[in-house]
DNA sequence: ACCTGAACACCGTTCAAGT
DNA sequence: ACCTGAACACCGTTCAAGT
């Protein structure tokens, strides 16, 4: 890659981060290019789709979440591992508004630049769920797709102003449906 | 209202129904006016905002849901009444894609044409929830806002292609978190 | 009293022309 | 190789001009 192209790529990524934090996953790409001081075509050259830009912005987080699933699987009790990971997933999804909706679309769409990452994350969750189910800690009548849907719905609720303040409590409610045989009084999530 | 205005109003409502079924709550208003054979200004005269059009399209359903809550409260056991009503709410939300997201925004926004209807529906749900809590059939640590958020999240999952087919099962999972002390094996929702 | 559609300020996306 | 920005086809929203 030519040095000026490399500089543009990085500048677009930095600016993209700022604009997507401000406007959410549906941010104006024109605005990104404008604020990066770059022609629109340059943005499209480096990121041929909105999903490609988001994938670049989220790659690190995706990898961290996948790595952490593996660690939790090795080091924590099945129920704890599952809950901690779900909590991390919801926390991650709060980085960019609307990213959850885009991921739900991407997981069905092989063409999407986010597809592989989404499938990978669903796979990581599935493993933690299966492990918890094997020891009777998670309800047996659900699969990784259901888990992904539920955690995604929680992330979506976190995006909505009218439910955002209750997000922690809503997490507890749904977590209590996923886990079974838990001693009452166990705390499933951190502070409000 | 002049007779031609009345005719335009009704034609816009009919066309709006068709277009919103096709495109969802974010449907092109230009398209509605175009397909109704009416100037854009005429649409804005009759429906000063997108929410105003949706409110007109949904008014009947809103009223039915509110009336049914009252009936269920009079005629059904607290837990059954709550679950049946929640199921009806999710079924209603399937009429127009994305209507749920708009309702979540409207319930916080006094200016929205959908605000009153949303508050009313949340109130109806709250009554059914409180009644179920009073007999120990619903978990005590949630309120009407939580209930509205959960049912809205279920509706949202029904809008997503990747989870729509599991909607019935996801309803059961969340319903099991809301209800307590239920005999296992009870069916909470109709067929898939 | 009501309707029309041009006008304005925005999009996403593509691609000929430039360096 | 890479960049630019005009061009195209869309939006939502407003409002002067018409009937």
PDB file of N, CA, C and O (backbone and C1' of nucleotides) in Angstrom, chain B residues 2 5 8 30 39 41-42 45-46, chain C residues 1-9:
ATOM      1  N   UNK B   2     -63.707  19.274   4.049  1.00  0.00           N
ATOM      2  CA  UNK B   2     -64.252  19.255   2.702  1.00  0.00           C
ATOM      3  C   UNK B   2     -64.255  17.826   2.178  1.00  0.00           C
ATOM      4  O   UNK B   2     -63.419  17.009   2.578  1.00  0.00           O
ATOM      5  N   UNK B   5     -61.021  16.611   0.716  1.00  0.00           N
ATOM      6  CA  UNK B   5     -60.029  16.408   1.771  1.00  0.00           C
ATOM      7  C   UNK B   5     -60.271  15.083   2.489  1.00  0.00           C
ATOM      8  O   UNK B   5     -59.340  14.316   2.769  1.00  0.00           O
ATOM      9  N   UNK B   8     -59.090  12.302   0.288  1.00  0.00           N
ATOM     10  CA  UNK B   8     -57.627  12.210   0.316  1.00  0.00           C
ATOM     11  C   UNK B   8     -57.134  11.558   1.602  1.00  0.00           C
ATOM     12  O   UNK B   8     -56.237  10.705   1.574  1.00  0.00           O
ATOM     13  N   UNK B  30     -42.709   9.906   0.771  1.00  0.00           N
ATOM     14  CA  UNK B  30     -42.838  10.326  -0.624  1.00  0.00           C
ATOM     15  C   UNK B  30     -43.563   9.261  -1.435  1.00  0.00           C
ATOM     16  O   UNK B  30     -44.415   9.561  -2.261  1.00  0.00           O
ATOM     17  N   UNK B  39     -50.275  15.159  -3.769  1.00  0.00           N
ATOM     18  CA  UNK B  39     -49.055  15.935  -3.547  1.00  0.00           C
ATOM     19  C   UNK B  39     -48.474  15.673  -2.165  1.00  0.00           C
ATOM     20  O   UNK B  39     -49.194  15.311  -1.230  1.00  0.00           O
ATOM     21  N   UNK B  41     -47.382  17.732  -0.030  1.00  0.00           N
ATOM     22  CA  UNK B  41     -47.924  18.654   0.959  1.00  0.00           C
ATOM     23  C   UNK B  41     -49.245  18.173   1.539  1.00  0.00           C
ATOM     24  O   UNK B  41     -49.557  18.434   2.706  1.00  0.00           O
ATOM     25  N   UNK B  42     -50.018  17.481   0.711  1.00  0.00           N
ATOM     26  CA  UNK B  42     -51.304  16.952   1.177  1.00  0.00           C
ATOM     27  C   UNK B  42     -51.097  15.898   2.252  1.00  0.00           C
ATOM     28  O   UNK B  42     -51.806  15.859   3.265  1.00  0.00           O
ATOM     29  N   UNK B  45     -50.164  17.700   5.350  1.00  0.00           N
ATOM     30  CA  UNK B  45     -51.309  18.417   5.936  1.00  0.00           C
ATOM     31  C   UNK B  45     -52.125  17.468   6.805  1.00  0.00           C
ATOM     32  O   UNK B  45     -52.494  17.789   7.936  1.00  0.00           O
ATOM     33  N   UNK B  46     -52.357  16.268   6.292  1.00  0.00           N
ATOM     34  CA  UNK B  46     -53.203  15.329   7.037  1.00  0.00           C
ATOM     35  C   UNK B  46     -52.438  14.622   8.152  1.00  0.00           C
ATOM     36  O   UNK B  46     -52.988  14.318   9.207  1.00  0.00           O
TER      37      UNK B  46
ATOM     38  P    DA C   1     -62.185  28.495   6.277  1.00  0.00           P
ATOM     39  O5'  DA C   1     -61.432  27.295   5.516  1.00  0.00           O
ATOM     40  C5'  DA C   1     -62.330  26.473   4.956  1.00  0.00           C
ATOM     41  C4'  DA C   1     -61.734  25.508   4.001  1.00  0.00           C
ATOM     42  C3'  DA C   1     -60.592  24.647   4.530  1.00  0.00           C
ATOM     43  O3'  DA C   1     -61.027  23.313   4.387  1.00  0.00           O
ATOM     44  C1'  DA C   1     -60.034  25.592   2.417  1.00  0.00           C
ATOM     45  P    DC C   2     -60.168  22.106   4.912  1.00  0.00           P
ATOM     46  O5'  DC C   2     -59.286  21.846   3.627  1.00  0.00           O
ATOM     47  C5'  DC C   2     -59.925  21.366   2.460  1.00  0.00           C
ATOM     48  C4'  DC C   2     -58.964  21.448   1.315  1.00  0.00           C
ATOM     49  C3'  DC C   2     -57.704  20.604   1.466  1.00  0.00           C
ATOM     50  O3'  DC C   2     -57.899  19.422   0.725  1.00  0.00           O
ATOM     51  C1'  DC C   2     -57.314  22.711   0.396  1.00  0.00           C
ATOM     52  P    DC C   3     -56.662  18.407   0.505  1.00  0.00           P
ATOM     53  O5'  DC C   3     -55.983  19.088  -0.752  1.00  0.00           O
ATOM     54  C5'  DC C   3     -56.657  19.070  -2.003  1.00  0.00           C
ATOM     55  C4'  DC C   3     -55.711  19.546  -3.079  1.00  0.00           C
ATOM     56  C3'  DC C   3     -54.452  18.689  -3.182  1.00  0.00           C
ATOM     57  O3'  DC C   3     -54.344  18.194  -4.506  1.00  0.00           O
ATOM     58  C1'  DC C   3     -53.894  21.007  -3.006  1.00  0.00           C
ATOM     59  P    DT C   4     -53.141  17.184  -4.859  1.00  0.00           P
ATOM     60  O5'  DT C   4     -52.067  18.188  -5.431  1.00  0.00           O
ATOM     61  C5'  DT C   4     -52.417  19.040  -6.516  1.00  0.00           C
ATOM     62  C4'  DT C   4     -51.205  19.866  -6.901  1.00  0.00           C
ATOM     63  C3'  DT C   4     -49.933  19.033  -7.042  1.00  0.00           C
ATOM     64  O3'  DT C   4     -49.517  19.099  -8.393  1.00  0.00           O
ATOM     65  C1'  DT C   4     -49.558  21.006  -5.748  1.00  0.00           C
ATOM     66  P    DG C   5     -48.520  17.984  -9.008  1.00  0.00           P
ATOM     67  O5'  DG C   5     -47.119  18.738  -8.874  1.00  0.00           O
ATOM     68  C5'  DG C   5     -47.008  20.071  -9.337  1.00  0.00           C
ATOM     69  C4'  DG C   5     -45.776  20.721  -8.761  1.00  0.00           C
ATOM     70  C3'  DG C   5     -44.517  19.842  -8.808  1.00  0.00           C
ATOM     71  O3'  DG C   5     -43.397  20.707  -9.016  1.00  0.00           O
ATOM     72  C1'  DG C   5     -44.903  20.466  -6.618  1.00  0.00           C
ATOM     73  P    DA C   6     -42.288  20.275 -10.067  1.00  0.00           P
ATOM     74  O5'  DA C   6     -41.373  21.575 -10.049  1.00  0.00           O
ATOM     75  C5'  DA C   6     -41.984  22.868 -10.014  1.00  0.00           C
ATOM     76  C4'  DA C   6     -41.300  23.731  -8.965  1.00  0.00           C
ATOM     77  C3'  DA C   6     -39.776  23.620  -8.943  1.00  0.00           C
ATOM     78  O3'  DA C   6     -39.234  24.930  -8.749  1.00  0.00           O
ATOM     79  C1'  DA C   6     -40.639  23.063  -6.802  1.00  0.00           C
ATOM     80  P    DA C   7     -37.628  25.122  -8.680  1.00  0.00           P
ATOM     81  O5'  DA C   7     -37.301  25.183  -7.125  1.00  0.00           O
ATOM     82  C5'  DA C   7     -38.067  26.033  -6.269  1.00  0.00           C
ATOM     83  C4'  DA C   7     -37.442  26.037  -4.887  1.00  0.00           C
ATOM     84  C3'  DA C   7     -35.921  25.808  -4.887  1.00  0.00           C
ATOM     85  O3'  DA C   7     -35.316  26.630  -3.901  1.00  0.00           O
ATOM     86  C1'  DA C   7     -36.969  24.098  -3.622  1.00  0.00           C
ATOM     87  P    DC C   8     -33.699  26.747  -3.786  1.00  0.00           P
ATOM     88  O5'  DC C   8     -33.396  25.947  -2.449  1.00  0.00           O
ATOM     89  C5'  DC C   8     -34.032  26.364  -1.229  1.00  0.00           C
ATOM     90  C4'  DC C   8     -33.688  25.397  -0.129  1.00  0.00           C
ATOM     91  C3'  DC C   8     -32.209  24.958  -0.128  1.00  0.00           C
ATOM     92  O3'  DC C   8     -31.653  25.152   1.158  1.00  0.00           O
ATOM     93  C1'  DC C   8     -33.645  23.077  -0.033  1.00  0.00           C
ATOM     94  P    DA C   9     -30.039  25.211   1.342  1.00  0.00           P
ATOM     95  O5'  DA C   9     -29.798  23.988   2.328  1.00  0.00           O
ATOM     96  C5'  DA C   9     -30.749  23.701   3.343  1.00  0.00           C
ATOM     97  C4'  DA C   9     -30.639  22.238   3.711  1.00  0.00           C
ATOM     98  C3'  DA C   9     -29.202  21.691   3.668  1.00  0.00           C
ATOM     99  O3'  DA C   9     -28.940  20.938   4.843  1.00  0.00           O
ATOM    100  C1'  DA C   9     -30.636  20.317   2.442  1.00  0.00           C
TER     101       DA C   9
END
